[in-house]
Coordinates of C-alpha atoms in Angstrom, one line a residue:
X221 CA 0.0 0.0 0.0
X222 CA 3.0 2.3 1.0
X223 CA 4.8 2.1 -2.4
X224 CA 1.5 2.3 -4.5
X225 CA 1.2 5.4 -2.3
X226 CA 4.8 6.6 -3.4
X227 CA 3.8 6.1 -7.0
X228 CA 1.1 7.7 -7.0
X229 CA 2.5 10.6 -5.8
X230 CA 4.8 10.5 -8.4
X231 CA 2.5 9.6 -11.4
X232 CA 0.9 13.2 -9.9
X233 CA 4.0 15.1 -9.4
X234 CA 4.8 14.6 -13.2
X235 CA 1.7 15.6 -14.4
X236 CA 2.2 18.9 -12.0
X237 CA 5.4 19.5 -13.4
X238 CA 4.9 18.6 -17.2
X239 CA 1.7 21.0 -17.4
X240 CA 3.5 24.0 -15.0
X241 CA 6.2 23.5 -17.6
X242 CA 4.1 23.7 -20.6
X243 CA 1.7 26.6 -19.7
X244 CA 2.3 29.8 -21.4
X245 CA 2.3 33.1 -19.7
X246 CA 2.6 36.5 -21.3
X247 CA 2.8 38.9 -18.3
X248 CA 2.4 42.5 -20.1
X249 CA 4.3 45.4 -18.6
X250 CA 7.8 45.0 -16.4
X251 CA 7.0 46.8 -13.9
X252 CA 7.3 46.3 -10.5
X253 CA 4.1 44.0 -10.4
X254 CA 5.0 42.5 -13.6
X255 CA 8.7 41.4 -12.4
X256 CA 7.2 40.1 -8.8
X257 CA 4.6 38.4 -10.6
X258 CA 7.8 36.7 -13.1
X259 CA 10.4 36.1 -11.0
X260 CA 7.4 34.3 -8.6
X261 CA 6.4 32.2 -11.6
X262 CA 9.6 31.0 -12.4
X263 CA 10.9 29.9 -9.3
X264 CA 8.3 27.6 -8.6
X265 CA 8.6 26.0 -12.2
X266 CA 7.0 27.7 -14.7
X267 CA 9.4 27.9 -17.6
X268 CA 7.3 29.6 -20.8
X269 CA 6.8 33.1 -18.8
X270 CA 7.4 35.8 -21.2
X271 CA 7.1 39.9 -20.3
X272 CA 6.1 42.5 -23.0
X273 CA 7.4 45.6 -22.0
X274 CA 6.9 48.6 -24.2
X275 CA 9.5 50.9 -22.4
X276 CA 13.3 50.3 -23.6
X277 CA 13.9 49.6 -19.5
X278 CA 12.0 47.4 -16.9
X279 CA 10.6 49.0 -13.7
X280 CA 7.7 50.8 -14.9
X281 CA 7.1 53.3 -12.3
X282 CA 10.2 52.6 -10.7
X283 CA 12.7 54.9 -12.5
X284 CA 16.1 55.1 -11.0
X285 CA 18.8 57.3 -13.4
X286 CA 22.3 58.8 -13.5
X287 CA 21.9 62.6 -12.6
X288 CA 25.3 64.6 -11.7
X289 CA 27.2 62.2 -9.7
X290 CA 24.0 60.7 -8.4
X291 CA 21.8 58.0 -8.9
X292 CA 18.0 59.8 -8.5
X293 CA 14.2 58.1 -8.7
X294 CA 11.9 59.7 -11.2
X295 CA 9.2 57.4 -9.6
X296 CA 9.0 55.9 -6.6
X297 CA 11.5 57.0 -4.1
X298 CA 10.7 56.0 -0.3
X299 CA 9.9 52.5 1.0
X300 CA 6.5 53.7 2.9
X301 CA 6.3 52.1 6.4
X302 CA 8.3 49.0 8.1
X303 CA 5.5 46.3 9.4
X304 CA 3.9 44.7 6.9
X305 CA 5.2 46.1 3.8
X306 CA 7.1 43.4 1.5
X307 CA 9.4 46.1 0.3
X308 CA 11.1 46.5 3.8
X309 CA 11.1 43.2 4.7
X310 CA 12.9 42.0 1.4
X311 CA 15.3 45.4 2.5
X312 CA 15.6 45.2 6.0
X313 CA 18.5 43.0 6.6
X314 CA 20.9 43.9 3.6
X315 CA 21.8 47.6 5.0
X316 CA 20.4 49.0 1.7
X317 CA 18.2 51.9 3.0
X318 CA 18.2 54.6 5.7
X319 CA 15.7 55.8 8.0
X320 CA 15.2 59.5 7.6
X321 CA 15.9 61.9 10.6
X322 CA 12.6 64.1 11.5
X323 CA 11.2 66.6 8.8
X324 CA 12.2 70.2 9.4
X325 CA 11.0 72.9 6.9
X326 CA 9.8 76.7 6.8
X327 CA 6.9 78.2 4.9
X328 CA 7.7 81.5 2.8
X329 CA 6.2 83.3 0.2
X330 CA 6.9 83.2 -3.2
X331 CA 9.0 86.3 -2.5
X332 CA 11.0 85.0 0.2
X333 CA 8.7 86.4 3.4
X334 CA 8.9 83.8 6.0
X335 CA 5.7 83.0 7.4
X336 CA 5.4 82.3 11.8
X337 CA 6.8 79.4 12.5
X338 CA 4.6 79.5 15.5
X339 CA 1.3 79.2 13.6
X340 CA 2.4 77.2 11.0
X341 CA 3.7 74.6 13.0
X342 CA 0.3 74.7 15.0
X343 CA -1.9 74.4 11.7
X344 CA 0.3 71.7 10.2
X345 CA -0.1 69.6 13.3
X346 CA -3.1 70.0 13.4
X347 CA -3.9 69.3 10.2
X348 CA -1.4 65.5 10.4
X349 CA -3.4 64.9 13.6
X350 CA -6.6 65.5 11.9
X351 CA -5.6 63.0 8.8
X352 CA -5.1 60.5 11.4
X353 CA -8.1 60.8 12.8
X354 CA -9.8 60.8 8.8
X355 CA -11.4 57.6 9.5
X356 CA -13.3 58.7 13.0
X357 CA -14.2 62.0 11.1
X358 CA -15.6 60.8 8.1
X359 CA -17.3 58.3 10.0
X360 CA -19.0 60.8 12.2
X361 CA -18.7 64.4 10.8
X362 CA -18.1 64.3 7.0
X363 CA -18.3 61.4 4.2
X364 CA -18.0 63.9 1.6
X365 CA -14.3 65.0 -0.5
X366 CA -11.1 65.7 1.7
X367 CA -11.3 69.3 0.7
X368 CA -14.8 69.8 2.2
X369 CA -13.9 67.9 5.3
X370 CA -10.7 69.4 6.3
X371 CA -11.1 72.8 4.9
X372 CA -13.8 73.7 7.5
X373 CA -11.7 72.2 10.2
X374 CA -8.2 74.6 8.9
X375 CA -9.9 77.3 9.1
X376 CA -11.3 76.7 12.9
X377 CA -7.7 76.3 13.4
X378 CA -7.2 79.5 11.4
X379 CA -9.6 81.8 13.8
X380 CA -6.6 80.7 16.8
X381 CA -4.2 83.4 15.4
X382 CA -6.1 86.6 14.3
X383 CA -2.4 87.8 12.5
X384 CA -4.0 85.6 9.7
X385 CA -5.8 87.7 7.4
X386 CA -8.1 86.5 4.7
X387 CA -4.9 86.4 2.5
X388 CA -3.0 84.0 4.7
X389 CA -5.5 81.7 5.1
X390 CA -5.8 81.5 1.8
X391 CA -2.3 80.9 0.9
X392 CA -2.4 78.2 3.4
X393 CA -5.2 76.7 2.2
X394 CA -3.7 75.7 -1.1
X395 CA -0.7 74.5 0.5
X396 CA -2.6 72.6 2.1
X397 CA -4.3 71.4 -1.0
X398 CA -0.8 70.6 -2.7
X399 CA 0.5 68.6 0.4
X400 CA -2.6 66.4 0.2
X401 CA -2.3 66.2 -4.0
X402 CA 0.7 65.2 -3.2
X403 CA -0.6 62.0 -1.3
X404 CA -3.7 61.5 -3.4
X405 CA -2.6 63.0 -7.1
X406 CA -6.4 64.1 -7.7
X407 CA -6.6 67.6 -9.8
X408 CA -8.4 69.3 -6.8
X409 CA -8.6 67.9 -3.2
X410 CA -12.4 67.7 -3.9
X411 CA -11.6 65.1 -6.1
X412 CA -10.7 62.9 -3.5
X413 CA -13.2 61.1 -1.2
X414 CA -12.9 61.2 2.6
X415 CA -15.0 58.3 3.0
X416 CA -12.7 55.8 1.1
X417 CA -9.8 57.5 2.4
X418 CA -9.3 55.2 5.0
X419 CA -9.4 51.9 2.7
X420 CA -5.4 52.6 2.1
X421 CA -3.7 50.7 5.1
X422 CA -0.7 52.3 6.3
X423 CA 2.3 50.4 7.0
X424 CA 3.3 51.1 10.9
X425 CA 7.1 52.7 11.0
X426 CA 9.1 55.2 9.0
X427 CA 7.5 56.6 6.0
X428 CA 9.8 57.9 4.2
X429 CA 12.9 55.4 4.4
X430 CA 15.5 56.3 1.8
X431 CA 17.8 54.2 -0.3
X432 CA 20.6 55.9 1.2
X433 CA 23.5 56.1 -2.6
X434 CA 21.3 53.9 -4.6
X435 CA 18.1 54.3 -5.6
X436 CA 14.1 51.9 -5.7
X437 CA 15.6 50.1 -8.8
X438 CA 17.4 47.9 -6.2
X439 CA 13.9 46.2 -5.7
X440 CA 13.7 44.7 -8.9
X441 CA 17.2 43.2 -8.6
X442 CA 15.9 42.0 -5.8
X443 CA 13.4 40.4 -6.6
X444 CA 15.1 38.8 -9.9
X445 CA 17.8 37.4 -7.5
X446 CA 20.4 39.0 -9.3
X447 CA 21.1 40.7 -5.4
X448 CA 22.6 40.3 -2.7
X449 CA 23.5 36.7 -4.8
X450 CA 23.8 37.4 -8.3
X451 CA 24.6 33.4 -8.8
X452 CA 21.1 32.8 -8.0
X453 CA 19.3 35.2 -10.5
X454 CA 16.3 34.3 -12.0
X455 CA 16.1 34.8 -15.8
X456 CA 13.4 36.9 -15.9
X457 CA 15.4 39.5 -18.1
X458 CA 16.1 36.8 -20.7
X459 CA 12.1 36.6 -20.7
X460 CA 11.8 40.0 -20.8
X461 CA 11.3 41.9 -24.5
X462 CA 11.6 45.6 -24.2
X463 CA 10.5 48.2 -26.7
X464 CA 7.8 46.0 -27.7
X465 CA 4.0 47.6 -26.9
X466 CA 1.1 45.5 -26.6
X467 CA -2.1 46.8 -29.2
X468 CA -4.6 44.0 -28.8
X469 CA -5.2 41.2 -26.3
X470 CA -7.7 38.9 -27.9
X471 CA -9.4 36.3 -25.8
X472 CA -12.2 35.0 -28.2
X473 CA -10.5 32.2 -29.1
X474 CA -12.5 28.8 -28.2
X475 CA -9.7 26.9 -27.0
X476 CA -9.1 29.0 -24.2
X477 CA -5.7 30.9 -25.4
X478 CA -5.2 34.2 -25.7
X479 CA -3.6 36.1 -28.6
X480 CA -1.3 39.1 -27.6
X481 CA -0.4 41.7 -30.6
X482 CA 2.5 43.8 -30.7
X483 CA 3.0 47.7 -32.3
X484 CA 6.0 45.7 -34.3
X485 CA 3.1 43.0 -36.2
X486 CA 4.3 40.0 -34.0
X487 CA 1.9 37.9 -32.0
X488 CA 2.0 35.7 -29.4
X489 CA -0.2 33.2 -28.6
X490 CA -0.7 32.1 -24.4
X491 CA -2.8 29.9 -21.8
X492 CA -2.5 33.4 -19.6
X493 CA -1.8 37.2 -19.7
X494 CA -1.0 39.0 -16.7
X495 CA -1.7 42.6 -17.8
X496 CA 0.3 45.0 -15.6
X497 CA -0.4 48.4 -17.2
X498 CA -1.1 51.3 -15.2
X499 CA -4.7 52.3 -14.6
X500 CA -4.2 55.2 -16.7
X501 CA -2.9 53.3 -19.9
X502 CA -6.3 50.8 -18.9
X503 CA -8.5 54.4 -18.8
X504 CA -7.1 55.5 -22.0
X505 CA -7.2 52.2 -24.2
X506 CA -9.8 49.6 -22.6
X507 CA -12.2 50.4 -25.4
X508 CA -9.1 49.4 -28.0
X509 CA -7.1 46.9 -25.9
X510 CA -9.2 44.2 -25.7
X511 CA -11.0 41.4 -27.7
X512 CA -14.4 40.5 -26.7
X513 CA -14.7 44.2 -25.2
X514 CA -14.3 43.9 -21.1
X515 CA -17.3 43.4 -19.1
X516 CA -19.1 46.1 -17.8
X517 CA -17.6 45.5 -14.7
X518 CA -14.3 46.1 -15.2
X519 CA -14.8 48.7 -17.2
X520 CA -16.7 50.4 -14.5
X521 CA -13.9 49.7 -12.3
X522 CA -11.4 51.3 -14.6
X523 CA -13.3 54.4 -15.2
X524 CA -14.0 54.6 -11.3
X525 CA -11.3 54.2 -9.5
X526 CA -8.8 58.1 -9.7
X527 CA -5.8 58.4 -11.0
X528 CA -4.0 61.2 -11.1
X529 CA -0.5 62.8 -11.7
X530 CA 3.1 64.0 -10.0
X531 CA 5.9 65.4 -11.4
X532 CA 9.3 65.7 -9.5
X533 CA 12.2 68.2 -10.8
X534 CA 15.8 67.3 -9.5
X535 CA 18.2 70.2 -9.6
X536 CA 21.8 70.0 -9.3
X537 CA 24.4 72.5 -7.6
X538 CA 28.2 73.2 -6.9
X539 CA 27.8 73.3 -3.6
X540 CA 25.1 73.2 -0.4
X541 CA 24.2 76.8 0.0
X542 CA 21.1 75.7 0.5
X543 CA 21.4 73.8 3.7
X544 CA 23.9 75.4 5.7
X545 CA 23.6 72.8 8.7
X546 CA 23.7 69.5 6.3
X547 CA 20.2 68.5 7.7
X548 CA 19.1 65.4 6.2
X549 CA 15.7 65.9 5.6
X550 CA 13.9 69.1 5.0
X551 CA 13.4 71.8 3.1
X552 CA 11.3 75.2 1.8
X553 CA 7.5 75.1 1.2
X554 CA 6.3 77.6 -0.8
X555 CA 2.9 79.6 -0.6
X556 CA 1.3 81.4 -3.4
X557 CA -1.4 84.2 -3.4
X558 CA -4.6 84.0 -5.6
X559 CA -3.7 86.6 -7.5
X560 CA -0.3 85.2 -8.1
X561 CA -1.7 81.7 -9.2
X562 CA -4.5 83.5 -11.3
X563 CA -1.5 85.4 -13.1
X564 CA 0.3 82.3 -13.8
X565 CA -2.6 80.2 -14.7
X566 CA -3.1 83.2 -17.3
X567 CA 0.2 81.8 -19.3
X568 CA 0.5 78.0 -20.3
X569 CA 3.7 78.0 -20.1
X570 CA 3.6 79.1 -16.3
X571 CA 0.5 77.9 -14.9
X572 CA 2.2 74.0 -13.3
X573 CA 4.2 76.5 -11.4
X574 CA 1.8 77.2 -8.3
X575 CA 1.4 74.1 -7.8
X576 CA 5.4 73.7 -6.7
X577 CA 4.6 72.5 -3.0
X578 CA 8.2 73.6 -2.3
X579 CA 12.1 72.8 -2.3
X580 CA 12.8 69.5 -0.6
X581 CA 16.5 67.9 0.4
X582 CA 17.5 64.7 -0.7
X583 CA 18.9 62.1 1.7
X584 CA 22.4 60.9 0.8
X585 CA 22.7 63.5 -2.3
X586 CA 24.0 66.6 -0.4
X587 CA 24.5 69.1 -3.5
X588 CA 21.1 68.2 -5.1
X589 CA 17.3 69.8 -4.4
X590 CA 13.9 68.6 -5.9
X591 CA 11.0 70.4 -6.7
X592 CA 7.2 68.3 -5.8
X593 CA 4.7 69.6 -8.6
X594 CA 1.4 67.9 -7.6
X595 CA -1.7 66.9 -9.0
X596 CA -2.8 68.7 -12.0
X597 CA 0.8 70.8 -12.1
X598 CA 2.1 67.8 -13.6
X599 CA 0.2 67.5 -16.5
X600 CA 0.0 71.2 -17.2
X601 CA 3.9 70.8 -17.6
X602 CA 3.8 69.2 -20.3
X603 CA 3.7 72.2 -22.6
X604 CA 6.7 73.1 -21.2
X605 CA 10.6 72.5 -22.6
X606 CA 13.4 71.1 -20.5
X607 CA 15.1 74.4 -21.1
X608 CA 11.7 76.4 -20.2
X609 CA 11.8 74.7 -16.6
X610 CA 15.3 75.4 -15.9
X611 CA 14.4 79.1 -16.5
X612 CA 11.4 79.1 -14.8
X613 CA 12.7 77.2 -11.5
X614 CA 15.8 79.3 -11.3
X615 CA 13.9 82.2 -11.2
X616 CA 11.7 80.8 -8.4
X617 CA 14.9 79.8 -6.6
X618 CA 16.2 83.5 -7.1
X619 CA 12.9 85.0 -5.6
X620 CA 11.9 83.2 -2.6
X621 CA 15.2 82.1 -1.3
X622 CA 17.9 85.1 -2.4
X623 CA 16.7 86.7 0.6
X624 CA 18.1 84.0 2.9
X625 CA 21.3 82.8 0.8
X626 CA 23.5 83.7 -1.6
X627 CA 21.7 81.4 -4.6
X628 CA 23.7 79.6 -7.3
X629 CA 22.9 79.1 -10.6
X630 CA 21.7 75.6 -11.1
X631 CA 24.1 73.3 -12.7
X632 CA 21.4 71.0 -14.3
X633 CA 17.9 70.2 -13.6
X634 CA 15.9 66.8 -14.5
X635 CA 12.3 66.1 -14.4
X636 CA 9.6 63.0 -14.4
X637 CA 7.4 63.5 -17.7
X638 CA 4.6 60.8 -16.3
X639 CA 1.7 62.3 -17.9
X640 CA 3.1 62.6 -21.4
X641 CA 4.6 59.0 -21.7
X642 CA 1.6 57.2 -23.1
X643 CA 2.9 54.1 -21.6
X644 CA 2.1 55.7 -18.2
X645 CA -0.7 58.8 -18.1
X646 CA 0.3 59.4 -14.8
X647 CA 1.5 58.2 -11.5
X648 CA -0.3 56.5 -9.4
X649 CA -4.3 55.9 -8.5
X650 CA -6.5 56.7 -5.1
X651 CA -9.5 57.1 -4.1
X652 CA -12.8 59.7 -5.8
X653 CA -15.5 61.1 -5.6
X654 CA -16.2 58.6 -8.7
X655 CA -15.0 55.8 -7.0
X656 CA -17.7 56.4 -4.4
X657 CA -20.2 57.1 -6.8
X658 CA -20.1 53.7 -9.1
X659 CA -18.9 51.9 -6.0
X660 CA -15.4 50.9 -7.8
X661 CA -12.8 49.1 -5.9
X662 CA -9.4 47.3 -6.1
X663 CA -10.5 44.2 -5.4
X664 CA -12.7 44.1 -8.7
X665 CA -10.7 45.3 -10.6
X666 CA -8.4 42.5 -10.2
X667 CA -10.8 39.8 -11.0
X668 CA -9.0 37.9 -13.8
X669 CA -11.3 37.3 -17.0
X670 CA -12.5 33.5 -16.7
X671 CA -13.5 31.4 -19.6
X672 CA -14.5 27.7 -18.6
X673 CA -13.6 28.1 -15.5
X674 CA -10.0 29.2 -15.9
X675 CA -8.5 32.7 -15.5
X676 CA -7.4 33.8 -18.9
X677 CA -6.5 37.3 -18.1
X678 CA -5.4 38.2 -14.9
X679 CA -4.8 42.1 -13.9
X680 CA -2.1 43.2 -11.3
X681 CA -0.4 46.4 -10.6
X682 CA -1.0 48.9 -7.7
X683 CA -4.1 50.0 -8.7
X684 CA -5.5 46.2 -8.2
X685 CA -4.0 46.0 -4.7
X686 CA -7.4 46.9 -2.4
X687 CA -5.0 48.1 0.9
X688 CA -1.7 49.4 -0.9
X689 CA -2.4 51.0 -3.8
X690 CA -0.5 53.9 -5.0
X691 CA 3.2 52.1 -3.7
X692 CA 5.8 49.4 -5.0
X693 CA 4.8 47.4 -2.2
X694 CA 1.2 46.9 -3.4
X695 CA 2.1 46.5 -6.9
X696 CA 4.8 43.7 -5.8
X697 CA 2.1 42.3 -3.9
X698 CA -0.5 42.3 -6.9
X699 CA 2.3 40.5 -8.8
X700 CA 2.8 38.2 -6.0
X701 CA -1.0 37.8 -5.8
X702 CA -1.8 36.9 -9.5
X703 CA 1.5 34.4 -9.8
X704 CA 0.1 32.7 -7.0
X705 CA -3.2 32.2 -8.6
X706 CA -1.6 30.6 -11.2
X707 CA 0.5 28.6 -9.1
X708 CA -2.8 27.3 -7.0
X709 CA -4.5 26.0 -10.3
X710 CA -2.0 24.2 -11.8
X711 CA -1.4 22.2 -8.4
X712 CA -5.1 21.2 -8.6
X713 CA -5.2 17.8 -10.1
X714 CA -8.2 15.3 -10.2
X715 CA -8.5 12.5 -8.7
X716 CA -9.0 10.2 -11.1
X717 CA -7.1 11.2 -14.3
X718 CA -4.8 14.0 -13.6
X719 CA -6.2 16.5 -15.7
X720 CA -5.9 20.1 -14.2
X721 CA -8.8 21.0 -12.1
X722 CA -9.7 24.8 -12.9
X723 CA -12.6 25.7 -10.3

């Protein structure tokens, strides 16, 4: 009985491993959800795993470059939170990152004025308490946007310090509005909805933990093995085909395959696609993508859920005249009149520029300051020239800070162009007034298209992670989360024949 036992174990072992073997994935994007979701596949025996990745680099959002002597993140830059983020534990014990010492910045005008640090400090505390609290508020006292919610509650804090005229409060009112675009990359804080807010789990610990010389591309080596052991990488880049962009993903087919088209005429014929895109390249070409058309729901899901834009601008110096006492972490946030951000929004050229939230340090890059353009900024930049921004944030270097410091010429400056790269649209999604309004969610969105009851398309990427959205640990654990799916239903054997079981 033992050894009839032993071989059937291993009549069903081979029949595992022969049809793990033969099935045929096509993950679509190499991102960080699409390299988690690869590099899972293929060390638990899947061998035909192919990514499509229409960028000439993988990492997606993930966008570490060369920039003066320093390696800088276009995308994401800080590992948000310690307990229970997969990032930090992959990180945590190979002295790769750095925990950042406690944010100090000012608040000045656009023309240098430096604004009591007294109040400011009060209202910004307040303000961080009262996002803390979103959940109990929304809950009891508002389920409405963010900006109705909290702008009632700033300016209570507001009528603490009569000094604050109706122009201050004003002023810090947008600023307010740029910190929290910032966070959720909506066009307007009204965008945003106060009672989903709290659906985003935060990960207890440091938020902003830095990658000390390097920069967030270390994840993806990472995860493809090829660090700290590079004798046990993974050949997900030999599976990987860059500049190649997926046009149609045709499922019709009544054998159950899918049939992926490329920009370049080739095809490629699968049992699965993992589609990794961002939600805004599914917003802009769902209706084009796909073959059938997707379901209502998921296209109600697409639409639903926001996604918005950021834009950071890296600018390069001689020397640290900005930060005379080498603090690690802080910087100058900028306030901007309404008639100054009317005047500017009067010019296209100018009008991304109130929505600077400030100049910001940049741990572990001493001569180096970046710029945070939130929300709507960042695709209004996009008329704008590389040259055009150089000019335009020198000047705005020249006239709020030449009153403090003897300000350099930059030596360079280097932006993120998100919006305009059709492969992206954008940065990053969270949580509308739409997405409360057609009662969209992560979760469906990442139901995989099944046909006779197997999953045929599967979707990942931050967008379809329900408590993490909007970071590289939730679009790891997307990729994580759809690899496994696959991995659970080709384990499933019947009984009585060995054929895959697919419920």
């Amino acid at each position: 009985m033992f050894y009839r036992a032993i071989i059937l174990f291993c009549l069903i072992a081979g029949t595992i491993s022969t049809n793990i073997k033969l099935a045929r994935i096509v993950i679509v994007g190499a991102g960080a959800s699409g390299i988690a979701a690869a590099s899972k596949l293929l060390e638990n025996g899947f061998e035909d795993v192919l990514i499509l990745e229409a960028e000439n680099r993988i990492g997606g959002r993930v966008n570490t470059v060369k920039f003066h002597d320093y390696w800088v993140d276009l995308g994401a830059q800080w590992v948000h939170g310690e307990k229970g983020n997969v990032v930090y534990k992959m990180v945590a014990d190979l002295n790769l990152t750095d925990h950042s010492d406690p944010y100090e910045d000012n608040i000045y005008t656009s023309t240098g004025e430096l604004i009591d640090t007294r109040i400011t400090k009060n209202i910004t505390d307040t303000y961080v308490e009262d996002m803390d609290r979103v959940e109990e508020i929304t809950r009891i006292e508002c389920n409405r946007s963010i900006g109705e919610c909290f702008e009632n509650k700033l300016r209570q804090s507001f009528s603490l310090f009569p000094e604050l005229n109706e122009t201050m409060q004003d002023q810090l009112l947008w600023l307010f509005e740029m910190m929290q675009t910032s966070y959720d990359p909506a066009d307007s804080w009204y965008d945003i909805s106060a009672r989903e807010y709290f659906e985003y789990s935060l990960c207890e610990g440091d938020q902003v933990i830095n990658w000390k010389e390097r920069g967030y591309s270390t994840i993806l080596d990472i995860l493809m093995k090829k660090y700290p052991n590079p004798e046990e990488e993974l050949p997900v880049l030999n599976k990987t085909i860059l500049n190649t962009e997926v046009t149609k993903v045709d499922y019709s087919s009544e054998d159950n395959t899918v049939k992926i088209s490329t920009l370049d005429g080739k095809e490629y014929v699968a049992d699965h696609v993992i589609m990794t895109p961002s939600l805004g390249v599914l917003k802009t070409q769902y209706e084009t993508l796909f073959n059938p058309p997707l379901p209502e729901n998921k296209v109600r899901n697409i639409k639903g859920l926001g996604y918005g834009n950021a834009c950071k601008i890296f600018i390069a110096f001689n020397d640290t005249w900005f930060n005379p006492r080498g603090d690690k972490n802080g910087g100058y946030r900028i306030i901007w009149t309404k008639e100054e951000r009317e005047k500017l929004d009067s010019n296209p050229k100018t009008r991304w520029m109130a929505y600077s939230v400030g100049f910001f340090y940049v741990e572990h890059k001493p001569r180096l300051l970046y710029i945070w353009v939130s929300g709507k900024g960042a695709r209004l930049m996009d008329d704008v020239t590389d040259e055009e921004v150089y000019d335009q944030v020198t000047e705005m270097l020249y006239n709020m800070m030449s009153n403090m410091f003897n300000v350099t010429r930059p030596l360079a400056v280097i932006r993120s162009k998100w919006h305009q790269n059709k492969h992206f649209r954008g940065t990053y999604s969270y949580r509308s007034m739409e997405t409360v309004a057609t009662n969209s969610s992560a979760s469906q969105l990442a139901e995989p298209i099944v046909k006779n009851e197997k999953p045929v398309v599967l979707f990942g990427g931050e967008a379809t992670n329900e408590h993490h959205f909007s970071t590289v640990h939730g679009a790891i654990g997307s990729g994580w989360r759809e690899a496994d799916r696959l991995i659970r239903l080709y384990l499933k054997t019947d009984d009585t024949n060995g054929d895959l079981m697919t419920k």
